[in-house]
PDB file of C-alpha atoms in Angstrom:
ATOM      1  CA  UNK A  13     -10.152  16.638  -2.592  1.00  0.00           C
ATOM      2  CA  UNK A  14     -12.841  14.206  -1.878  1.00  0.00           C
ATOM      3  CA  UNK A  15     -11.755  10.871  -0.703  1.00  0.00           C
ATOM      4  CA  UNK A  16     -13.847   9.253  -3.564  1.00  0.00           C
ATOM      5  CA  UNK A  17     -11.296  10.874  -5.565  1.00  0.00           C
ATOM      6  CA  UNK A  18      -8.290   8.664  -4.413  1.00  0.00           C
ATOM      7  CA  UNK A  19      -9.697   5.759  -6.941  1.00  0.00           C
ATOM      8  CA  UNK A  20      -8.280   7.504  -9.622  1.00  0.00           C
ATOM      9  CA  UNK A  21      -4.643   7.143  -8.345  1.00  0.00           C
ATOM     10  CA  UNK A  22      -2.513   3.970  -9.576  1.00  0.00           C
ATOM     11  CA  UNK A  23      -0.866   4.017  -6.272  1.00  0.00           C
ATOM     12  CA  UNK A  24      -3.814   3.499  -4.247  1.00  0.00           C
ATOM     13  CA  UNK A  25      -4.750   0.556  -6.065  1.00  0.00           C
ATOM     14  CA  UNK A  26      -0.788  -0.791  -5.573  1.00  0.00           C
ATOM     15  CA  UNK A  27      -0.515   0.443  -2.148  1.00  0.00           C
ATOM     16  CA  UNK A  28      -3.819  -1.951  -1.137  1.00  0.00           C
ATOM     17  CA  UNK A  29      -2.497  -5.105  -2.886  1.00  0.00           C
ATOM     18  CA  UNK A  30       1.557  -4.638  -1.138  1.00  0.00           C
ATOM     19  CA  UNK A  31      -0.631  -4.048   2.204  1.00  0.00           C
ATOM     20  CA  UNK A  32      -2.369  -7.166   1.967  1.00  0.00           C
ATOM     21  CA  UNK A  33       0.129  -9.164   0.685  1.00  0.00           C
ATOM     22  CA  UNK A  34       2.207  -7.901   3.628  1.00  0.00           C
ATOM     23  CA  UNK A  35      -0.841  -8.656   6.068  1.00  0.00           C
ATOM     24  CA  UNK A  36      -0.847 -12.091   4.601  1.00  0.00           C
ATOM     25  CA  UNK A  37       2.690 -12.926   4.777  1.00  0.00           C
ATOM     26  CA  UNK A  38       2.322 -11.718   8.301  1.00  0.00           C
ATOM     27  CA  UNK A  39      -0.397 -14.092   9.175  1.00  0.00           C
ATOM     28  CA  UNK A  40       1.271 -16.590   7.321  1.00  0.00           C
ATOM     29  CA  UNK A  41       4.518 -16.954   9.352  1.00  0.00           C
ATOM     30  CA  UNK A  42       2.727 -16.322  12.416  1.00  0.00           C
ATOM     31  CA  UNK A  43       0.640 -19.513  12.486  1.00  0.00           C
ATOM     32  CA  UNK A  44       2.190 -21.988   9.866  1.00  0.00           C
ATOM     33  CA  UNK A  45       4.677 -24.361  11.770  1.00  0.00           C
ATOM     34  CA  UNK A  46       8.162 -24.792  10.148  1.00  0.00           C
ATOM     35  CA  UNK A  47      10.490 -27.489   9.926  1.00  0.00           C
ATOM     36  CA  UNK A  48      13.857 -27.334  12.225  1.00  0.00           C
ATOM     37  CA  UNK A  49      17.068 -28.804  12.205  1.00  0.00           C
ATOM     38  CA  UNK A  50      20.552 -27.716  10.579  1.00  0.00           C
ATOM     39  CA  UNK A  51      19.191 -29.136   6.592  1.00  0.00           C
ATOM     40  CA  UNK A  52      16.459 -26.533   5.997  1.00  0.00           C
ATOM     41  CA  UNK A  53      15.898 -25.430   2.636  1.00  0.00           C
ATOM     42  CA  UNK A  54      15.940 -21.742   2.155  1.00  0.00           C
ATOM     43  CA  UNK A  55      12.655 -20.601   2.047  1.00  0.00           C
ATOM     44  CA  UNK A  56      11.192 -23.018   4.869  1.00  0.00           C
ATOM     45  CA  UNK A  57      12.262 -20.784   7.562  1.00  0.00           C
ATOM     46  CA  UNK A  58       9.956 -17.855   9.695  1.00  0.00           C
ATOM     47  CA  UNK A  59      12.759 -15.642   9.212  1.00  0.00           C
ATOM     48  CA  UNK A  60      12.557 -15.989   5.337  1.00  0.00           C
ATOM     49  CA  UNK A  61       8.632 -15.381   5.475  1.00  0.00           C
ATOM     50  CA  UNK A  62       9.863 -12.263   8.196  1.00  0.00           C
ATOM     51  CA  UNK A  63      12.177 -10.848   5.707  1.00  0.00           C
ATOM     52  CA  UNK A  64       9.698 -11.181   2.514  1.00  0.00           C
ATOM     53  CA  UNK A  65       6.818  -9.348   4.805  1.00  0.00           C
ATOM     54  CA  UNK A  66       8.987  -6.871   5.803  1.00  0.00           C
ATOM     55  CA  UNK A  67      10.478  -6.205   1.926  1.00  0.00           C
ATOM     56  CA  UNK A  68       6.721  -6.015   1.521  1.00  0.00           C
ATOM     57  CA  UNK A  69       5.746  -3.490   4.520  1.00  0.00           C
ATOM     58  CA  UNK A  70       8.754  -1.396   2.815  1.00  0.00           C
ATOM     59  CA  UNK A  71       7.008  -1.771  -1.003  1.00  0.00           C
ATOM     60  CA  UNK A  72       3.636  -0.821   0.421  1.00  0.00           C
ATOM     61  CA  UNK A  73       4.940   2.412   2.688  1.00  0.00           C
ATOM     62  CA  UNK A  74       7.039   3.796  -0.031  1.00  0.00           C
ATOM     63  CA  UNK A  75       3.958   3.246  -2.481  1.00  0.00           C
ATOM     64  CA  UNK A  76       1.935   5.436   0.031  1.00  0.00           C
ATOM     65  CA  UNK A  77       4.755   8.119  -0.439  1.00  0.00           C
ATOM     66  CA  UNK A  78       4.516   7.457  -3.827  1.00  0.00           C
ATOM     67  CA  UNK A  79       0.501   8.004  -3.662  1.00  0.00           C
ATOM     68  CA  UNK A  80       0.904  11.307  -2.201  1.00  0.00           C
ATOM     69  CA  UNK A  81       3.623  12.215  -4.665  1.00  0.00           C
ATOM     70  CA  UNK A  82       1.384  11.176  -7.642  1.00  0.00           C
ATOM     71  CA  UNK A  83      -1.231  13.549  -5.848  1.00  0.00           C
ATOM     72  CA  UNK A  84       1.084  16.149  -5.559  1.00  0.00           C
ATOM     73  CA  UNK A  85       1.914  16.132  -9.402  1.00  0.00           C
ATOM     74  CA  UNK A  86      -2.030  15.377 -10.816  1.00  0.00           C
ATOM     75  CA  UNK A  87      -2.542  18.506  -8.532  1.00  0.00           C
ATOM     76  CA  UNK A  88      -0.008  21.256  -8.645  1.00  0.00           C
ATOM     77  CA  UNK A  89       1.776  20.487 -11.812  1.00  0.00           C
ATOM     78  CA  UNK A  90      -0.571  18.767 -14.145  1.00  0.00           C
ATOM     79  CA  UNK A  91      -3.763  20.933 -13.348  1.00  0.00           C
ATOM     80  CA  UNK A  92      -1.750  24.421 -13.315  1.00  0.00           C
ATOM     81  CA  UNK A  93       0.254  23.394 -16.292  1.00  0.00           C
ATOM     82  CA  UNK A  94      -1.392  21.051 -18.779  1.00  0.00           C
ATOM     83  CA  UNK A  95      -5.287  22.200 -17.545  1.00  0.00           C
ATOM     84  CA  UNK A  96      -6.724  20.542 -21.037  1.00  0.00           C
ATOM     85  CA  UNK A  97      -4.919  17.440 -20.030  1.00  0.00           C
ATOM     86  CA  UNK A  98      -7.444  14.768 -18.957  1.00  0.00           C
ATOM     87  CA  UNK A  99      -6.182  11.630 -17.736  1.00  0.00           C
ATOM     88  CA  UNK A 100     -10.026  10.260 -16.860  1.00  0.00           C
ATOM     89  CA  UNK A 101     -11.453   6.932 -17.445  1.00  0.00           C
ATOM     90  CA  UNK A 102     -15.255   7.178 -17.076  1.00  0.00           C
ATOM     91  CA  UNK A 103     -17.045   3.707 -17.270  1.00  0.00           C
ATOM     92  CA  UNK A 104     -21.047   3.837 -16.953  1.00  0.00           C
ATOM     93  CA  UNK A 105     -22.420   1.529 -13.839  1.00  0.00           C
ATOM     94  CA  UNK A 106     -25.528   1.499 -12.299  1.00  0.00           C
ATOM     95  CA  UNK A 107     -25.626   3.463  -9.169  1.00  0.00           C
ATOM     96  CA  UNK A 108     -25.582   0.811  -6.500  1.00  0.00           C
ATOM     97  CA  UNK A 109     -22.656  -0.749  -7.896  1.00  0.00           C
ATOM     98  CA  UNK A 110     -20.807   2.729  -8.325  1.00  0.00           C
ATOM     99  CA  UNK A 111     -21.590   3.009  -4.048  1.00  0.00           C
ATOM    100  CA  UNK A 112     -20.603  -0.258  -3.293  1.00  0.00           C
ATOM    101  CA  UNK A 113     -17.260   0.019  -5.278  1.00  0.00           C
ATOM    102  CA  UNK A 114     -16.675   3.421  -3.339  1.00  0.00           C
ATOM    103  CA  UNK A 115     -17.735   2.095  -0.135  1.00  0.00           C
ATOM    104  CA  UNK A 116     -15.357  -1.074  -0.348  1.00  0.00           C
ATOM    105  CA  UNK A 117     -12.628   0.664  -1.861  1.00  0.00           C
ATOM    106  CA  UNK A 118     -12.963   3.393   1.029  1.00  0.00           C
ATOM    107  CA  UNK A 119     -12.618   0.333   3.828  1.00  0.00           C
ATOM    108  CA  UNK A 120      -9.579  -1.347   2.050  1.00  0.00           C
ATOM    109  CA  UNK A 121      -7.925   1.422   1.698  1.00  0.00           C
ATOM    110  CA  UNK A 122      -8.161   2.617   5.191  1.00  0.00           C
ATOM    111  CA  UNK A 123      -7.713  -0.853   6.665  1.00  0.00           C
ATOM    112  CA  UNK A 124      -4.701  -1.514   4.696  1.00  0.00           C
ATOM    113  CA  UNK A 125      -3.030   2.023   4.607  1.00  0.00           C
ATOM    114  CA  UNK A 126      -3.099   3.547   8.086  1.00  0.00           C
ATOM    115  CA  UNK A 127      -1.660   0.642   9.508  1.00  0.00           C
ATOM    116  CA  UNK A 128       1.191   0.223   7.035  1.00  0.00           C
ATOM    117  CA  UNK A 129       1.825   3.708   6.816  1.00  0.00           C
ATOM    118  CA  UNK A 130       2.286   3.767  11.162  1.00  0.00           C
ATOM    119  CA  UNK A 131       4.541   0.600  10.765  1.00  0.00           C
ATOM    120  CA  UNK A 132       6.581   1.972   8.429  1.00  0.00           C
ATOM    121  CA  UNK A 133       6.818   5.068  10.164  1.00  0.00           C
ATOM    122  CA  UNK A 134       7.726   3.573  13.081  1.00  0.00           C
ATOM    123  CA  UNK A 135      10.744   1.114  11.031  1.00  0.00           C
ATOM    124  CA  UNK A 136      12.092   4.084   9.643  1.00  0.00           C
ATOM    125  CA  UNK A 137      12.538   6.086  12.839  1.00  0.00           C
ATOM    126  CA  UNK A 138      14.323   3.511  14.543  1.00  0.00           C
ATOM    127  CA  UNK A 139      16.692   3.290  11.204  1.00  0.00           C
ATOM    128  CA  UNK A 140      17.392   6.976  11.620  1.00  0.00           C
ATOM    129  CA  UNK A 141      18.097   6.597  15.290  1.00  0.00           C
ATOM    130  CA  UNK A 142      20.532   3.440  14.731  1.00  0.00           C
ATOM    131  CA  UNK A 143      22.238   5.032  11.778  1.00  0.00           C
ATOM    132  CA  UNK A 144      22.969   8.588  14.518  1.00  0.00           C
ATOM    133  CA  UNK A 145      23.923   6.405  17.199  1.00  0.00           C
TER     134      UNK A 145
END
């Protein structure tokens, strides 16, 4: 499959928006200041904006899993089973455009899913070893 092809998969398109949302939420906390003392609404915290990225970072890795799941389907099950089943939107752009959509969508997707997908590697790893310990 041609990585072109991966624009064609709802979960691509969700896995980019959870990444940057997570990336944001990230950047967020990291910088903003926060107010302290014992009367602190919920919500005003770094740990709130902590646990929100990191329900995030868990959205955006199991919609990666979810990509290669919908590939998985589209692929082995649709195409061997239902081969006159089309599930294609073609819209006509000019040719630049068409490049420049591919090229940006190529860069997001990379920049947003290797990362997650390492992180949440990583998170779950150290879940299984602290649930066998």
């Amino acid at each position: 499959m041609k990585f072109p092809n991966f624009k064609k998969y709802f979960f691509s398109y969700t896995s980019i928006i959870l990444s940057f949302i997570y990336y944001y939420l990230e950047y967020y906390s990291g910088f903003s200041t926060f107010p302290e003392g014992d009367d602190i609404p919920i919500g005003q915290t770094r740990e709130y904006y902590y646990l929100i990225a990191f329900l995030f970072l868990i959205l955006s890795f199991f919609s990666i899993l979810l990509l290669g799941l919908e590939i998985l389907i589209r692929k082995y099950i649709i195409e061997k089973y239902f081969p006159k089943l089309k599930i294609t939107l073609n819209f006509k752009f000019p040719e630049i455009v068409s490049r420049v959509y591919s090229f940006l969508f190529a860069v997001l997707f990379i920049l947003t899913t290797v990362p997650v997908l390492f992180i949440g590697i990583y998170f779950l790893l150290i879940y299984i070893i602290d649930i066998l310990s």
